[in-house]
Amino acid sequence: MDQAKKLVETIIKGIQEKKGSGIVVVDMNGLDGSICKYFVICQGNSPTQVDAITDSVEEFARINSGEKPVRVVGRENAQWIAMDYTDVMVHIFLPDVREYYNLENLWQDAKVTVVPDLD
């Protein structure tokens, strides 16, 4: 398994640790013009939870994969936080903002994997 795929799995665990929901992985390997290999998209129910999920993803990636994000944007209002791990982009949304931007459907040729929510 390649390093980017391992990072995706680690990121998913970080999201699940803070009860993030609606996790989707968009595999953009081999697509022309793609900016990374994977998008990981999820949501939290409040700005506080969105921020907590971001912290958890950062911690899990650092401890388990030795990775730090190149850039994190959106923390000031925590409605949509984007984390850039070069090969993996993480998008953590509030539900209404996620619905509005609908990122998981922007690349019709990409393979989309839905990760079941934990109870």
Short mmCIF file of C-alpha atoms in Angstrom, two decimals:
data_model
loop_
_atom_site.label_atom_id
_atom_site.label_comp_id
_atom_site.label_asym_id
_atom_site.label_seq_id
_atom_site.Cartn_x
_atom_site.Cartn_y
_atom_site.Cartn_z
CA MET A 1 0.00 0.00 0.00
CA ASP A 2 1.40 3.40 -0.93
CA GLN A 3 2.09 6.18 1.54
CA ALA A 4 -0.83 8.38 0.42
CA LYS A 5 -3.33 5.54 0.93
CA LYS A 6 -1.91 4.87 4.42
CA LEU A 7 -2.26 8.57 5.21
CA VAL A 8 -5.91 8.47 4.08
CA GLU A 9 -6.58 5.59 6.50
CA THR A 10 -4.89 7.49 9.33
CA ILE A 11 -6.91 10.64 8.53
CA ILE A 12 -10.14 8.63 8.61
CA LYS A 13 -9.26 7.36 12.09
CA GLY A 14 -8.61 10.94 13.22
CA ILE A 15 -12.01 12.02 11.89
CA GLN A 16 -13.76 9.09 13.55
CA GLU A 17 -12.04 9.84 16.87
CA LYS A 18 -14.04 13.09 17.08
CA LYS A 19 -17.25 11.55 15.68
CA GLY A 20 -16.97 13.20 12.28
CA SER A 21 -19.62 11.88 9.91
CA GLY A 22 -20.35 11.46 6.22
CA ILE A 23 -16.77 10.47 5.41
CA VAL A 24 -16.11 10.14 1.68
CA VAL A 25 -12.80 9.38 -0.05
CA VAL A 26 -12.46 10.63 -3.63
CA ASP A 27 -9.68 8.75 -5.46
CA MET A 28 -8.26 11.06 -8.13
CA ASN A 29 -5.25 8.95 -9.07
CA GLY A 30 -4.72 9.09 -12.81
CA LEU A 31 -7.19 11.90 -13.49
CA ASP A 32 -5.90 14.67 -15.74
CA GLY A 33 -5.51 17.98 -13.96
CA SER A 34 -6.06 16.63 -10.46
CA ILE A 35 -4.30 18.59 -7.74
CA CYS A 36 -3.72 15.60 -5.46
CA LYS A 37 -4.26 11.84 -5.23
CA TYR A 38 -7.12 11.85 -2.73
CA PHE A 39 -9.78 14.10 -1.24
CA VAL A 40 -11.10 13.09 2.16
CA ILE A 41 -14.39 14.87 2.87
CA CYS A 42 -16.39 14.82 6.10
CA GLN A 43 -18.53 16.99 8.32
CA GLY A 44 -19.06 18.04 11.90
CA ASN A 45 -22.26 19.36 13.43
CA SER A 46 -20.86 22.64 14.79
CA PRO A 47 -17.84 24.92 14.29
CA THR A 48 -16.45 23.54 17.57
CA GLN A 49 -16.66 19.97 16.29
CA VAL A 50 -15.19 20.94 12.89
CA ASP A 51 -12.23 22.48 14.72
CA ALA A 52 -11.86 19.43 17.00
CA ILE A 53 -11.86 17.09 13.97
CA THR A 54 -9.10 19.23 12.42
CA ASP A 55 -6.99 18.95 15.59
CA SER A 56 -7.55 15.20 15.70
CA VAL A 57 -6.57 14.71 12.05
CA GLU A 58 -3.38 16.74 12.62
CA GLU A 59 -2.49 14.68 15.69
CA PHE A 60 -3.24 11.27 14.11
CA ALA A 61 -1.30 12.13 10.94
CA ARG A 62 1.69 13.43 12.90
CA ILE A 63 1.86 10.51 15.34
CA ASN A 64 0.93 7.63 13.02
CA SER A 65 2.33 8.79 9.66
CA GLY A 66 4.92 11.42 10.56
CA GLU A 67 3.03 13.90 8.35
CA LYS A 68 2.19 17.55 8.93
CA PRO A 69 -0.13 19.58 6.71
CA VAL A 70 1.56 21.99 4.31
CA ARG A 71 -1.29 24.41 4.93
CA VAL A 72 -4.55 24.61 6.87
CA VAL A 73 -7.15 27.23 5.93
CA GLY A 74 -10.59 28.09 7.25
CA ARG A 75 -9.96 27.82 10.97
CA GLU A 76 -11.11 31.39 11.67
CA ASN A 77 -14.80 30.53 11.16
CA ALA A 78 -14.63 26.70 11.09
CA GLN A 79 -17.38 26.27 8.49
CA TRP A 80 -15.04 24.66 5.95
CA ILE A 81 -11.51 23.77 6.95
CA ALA A 82 -9.16 22.53 4.22
CA MET A 83 -5.97 20.68 5.14
CA ASP A 84 -3.28 20.19 2.48
CA TYR A 85 -1.09 17.11 2.90
CA THR A 86 0.18 17.45 -0.73
CA ASP A 87 -1.08 14.06 -1.98
CA VAL A 88 -4.16 14.18 0.26
CA MET A 89 -6.55 17.10 0.75
CA VAL A 90 -8.87 16.96 3.75
CA HIS A 91 -12.11 18.97 3.73
CA ILE A 92 -14.07 19.29 6.98
CA PHE A 93 -17.43 21.00 6.59
CA LEU A 94 -20.51 22.09 8.42
CA PRO A 95 -23.43 20.18 6.78
CA ASP A 96 -25.04 23.12 4.93
CA VAL A 97 -21.69 24.35 3.57
CA ARG A 98 -20.82 20.84 2.41
CA GLU A 99 -24.14 20.51 0.62
CA TYR A 100 -23.65 23.87 -1.09
CA TYR A 101 -20.17 23.10 -2.49
CA ASN A 102 -20.84 19.40 -3.21
CA LEU A 103 -17.13 18.58 -3.68
CA GLU A 104 -17.59 14.83 -3.89
CA ASN A 105 -19.41 15.21 -7.21
CA LEU A 106 -17.01 17.62 -8.97
CA TRP A 107 -14.93 14.85 -10.55
CA GLN A 108 -17.29 12.48 -12.34
CA ASP A 109 -14.46 10.12 -13.35
CA ALA A 110 -13.14 9.73 -9.80
CA LYS A 111 -13.84 6.68 -7.70
CA VAL A 112 -15.84 7.69 -4.61
CA THR A 113 -15.76 5.51 -1.49
CA VAL A 114 -18.24 6.12 1.33
CA VAL A 115 -16.91 5.23 4.79
CA PRO A 116 -19.74 4.09 7.09
CA ASP A 117 -20.31 6.25 10.18
CA LEU A 118 -19.34 4.74 13.51
CA ASP A 119 -22.08 4.38 16.10
#
